[in-house]
């Protein structure tokens, strides 16, 4: 049995290791086009590598995947964050949990993860070949260019266009790739001077999608978990609109517009002489409240002014014009169409013997370690099944 894994990122390396673990006699060759393996792991999580997320219920876990969640339910019953933690622990790498659920190596260094994976691959006898110039994958399972005949191919080329082209040539459909996980540019935002101010819970809305969570005002627009999640769920719509559209912010998502208005009215009755900006009625960050509240005494505020304020706090419109990468981290929405892959084995339903793992598939998660978990899970299943299922050729 000769298995060729193409792509030496998290998914490819994990698949190669899994194949060797499952079938030590199999010849497993890992082809990488660059001169290094795991280059994204190295820079991930700000150099700390957010390996996975401490969410151990597959049903809840899949809620973090704008694309691929449904398909990953079965795979997560077989290899989920708990398995990732145990796998690394068995190799002497302990992961720690941060308050928000993200998990990192206790060394806070992505190099720990790289060293672990590479030493495991070496120990098991994975043959690693760098700077590989593959021209084509042919149906007879010949890696053209490097001229390697093989029984199984695991395609783990991430978001590379070549990987998508080969999958297409072998009969697959590619959902067109567009960026996911970014922050919103709002050049006309009057809040830019409040850069760094964060709101614990706001609701962001674009046509067809809304997202609630912490929001950060930046010097170019909006960031923070709510903005990043919205960019992931709305990745396709945002791309179609050229990243130019109206974004509405509900600054008080626990209250209806009517409730907000009532609270303002009650304050006007109770403290007519007080200045509205000094009365932080809704516990918003002080500076933010001051930009919203007209600088008047409550008595001098008309009912229509209070109505307008309630409306603004409930649905505050901003014109998005462009996007910015968040801490250089991004993933691709799009890739190999999921209906064409058997998620029990990660094998192609169209081209037997061809397997997929990682971001080459139309799967992407929000930030928090979910994208690597996809790589570990699909890599593990692809490697194990490629090594143990009978040869189709
Ligand atoms: C800056 C940054 C930080 C990130 N941080 C995190 C994080 O902390 N946690 C998290 O969960 N996710 C994070 N992500 C996302 C995560 O890195 C990816 O989801 C993950 O790396 C995907 O793994 P992969 O193996 O599928 O693809 P990749 O990591 O992209 O690996 C693909 C590999 O295939 C190789 N390749 C491509 N084409 C060919 C070819 N033609 N022939 C041979 N080889 C080829 C590439 O050189 C590469 O080595 C981050 C992403 C970025 C960009």
Coordinates of C-alpha atoms and ligand atoms in Angstrom, one line a residue, residues 6-12 31-34 36 38-41 43-45 49-51 132 134 156-160 162-163 166 327-331 357-360 368-373 375, ligand 1:
X6 CA -0.2 16.2 -0.8
X7 CA 0.3 19.2 1.4
X8 CA 2.3 19.5 4.6
X9 CA 0.0 21.6 6.7
X10 CA -1.8 20.6 9.9
X11 CA -4.3 18.3 8.0
X12 CA -1.7 16.7 5.7
X31 CA 4.7 15.9 -0.7
X32 CA 5.1 19.6 0.2
X33 CA 5.6 22.3 -2.4
X34 CA 7.5 24.6 -0.2
X36 CA 8.9 23.8 5.2
X38 CA 3.4 23.4 9.1
X39 CA 4.1 27.0 8.2
X40 CA 0.6 28.2 9.2
X41 CA 0.9 26.3 12.5
X43 CA 2.4 31.7 12.8
X44 CA -1.0 30.6 14.2
X45 CA -2.6 32.1 17.3
X49 CA -1.1 28.1 18.2
X50 CA -4.7 27.8 19.2
X51 CA -4.8 24.1 18.8
X132 CA 7.7 19.0 -4.9
X134 CA 3.5 18.3 -9.0
X156 CA -4.6 18.4 1.9
X157 CA -3.4 21.5 0.0
X158 CA -5.4 24.0 2.1
X159 CA -6.8 26.9 0.1
X160 CA -4.2 26.5 -2.8
X162 CA -3.6 24.0 -7.6
X163 CA -5.3 21.6 -5.1
X166 CA -6.7 18.9 -9.4
X327 CA -4.2 39.7 13.2
X328 CA -3.2 38.2 9.8
X329 CA -5.5 35.2 10.6
X330 CA -7.9 34.2 7.9
X331 CA -9.5 31.2 6.4
X357 CA -8.5 16.7 4.6
X358 CA -8.5 20.2 6.0
X359 CA -9.2 23.5 4.4
X360 CA -9.2 22.2 0.8
X368 CA -11.1 29.9 18.6
X369 CA -9.2 26.7 17.5
X370 CA -12.0 25.4 15.3
X371 CA -10.1 25.5 12.1
X372 CA -7.3 23.4 13.4
X373 CA -9.8 21.0 14.9
X375 CA -7.7 19.7 10.2
Ligands
LIG1 C1 -2.1 33.8 10.4 C2 -3.0 32.7 10.7 C3 -3.2 32.3 12.0 C4 -4.1 31.2 12.2 N1 -4.3 30.8 13.5 C5 -5.2 29.8 13.8 C6 -5.3 29.3 15.1 O1 -4.6 29.8 16.1 N2 -6.2 28.3 15.3 C7 -6.9 27.7 14.3 O2 -7.7 26.8 14.6 N3 -6.8 28.2 13.0 C8 -5.9 29.2 12.8 N4 -5.7 29.6 11.5 C9 -6.4 28.8 10.4 C10 -5.5 27.5 10.2 O3 -4.2 27.9 10.1 C11 -6.0 26.7 8.9 O4 -7.3 26.5 9.0 C12 -5.2 25.4 8.8 O5 -3.8 25.7 8.7 C13 -5.6 24.6 7.6 O6 -4.8 23.5 7.5 P1 -4.5 22.7 6.2 O7 -3.5 21.7 6.4 O8 -5.8 22.3 5.6 O9 -4.0 23.8 5.2 P2 -2.6 24.6 5.2 O10 -2.2 24.8 6.6 O11 -2.8 25.8 4.3 O12 -1.6 23.6 4.5 C14 -1.6 23.3 3.2 C15 -0.2 22.9 2.8 O13 -0.2 22.4 1.5 C16 0.9 22.9 0.8 N5 0.5 22.9 -0.7 C17 -0.3 23.8 -1.3 N6 -0.4 23.5 -2.6 C18 0.5 22.5 -2.8 C19 0.9 21.8 -3.9 N7 0.5 22.1 -5.1 N8 1.8 20.8 -3.8 C20 2.3 20.4 -2.6 N9 1.9 21.1 -1.5 C21 1.1 22.1 -1.6 C22 1.1 24.3 1.4 O14 2.4 24.7 1.1 C23 0.8 24.0 2.9 O15 2.0 23.5 3.5 C24 -4.8 30.6 11.2 C25 -4.6 31.0 9.9 C26 -3.7 32.0 9.6 C27 -3.5 32.4 8.2

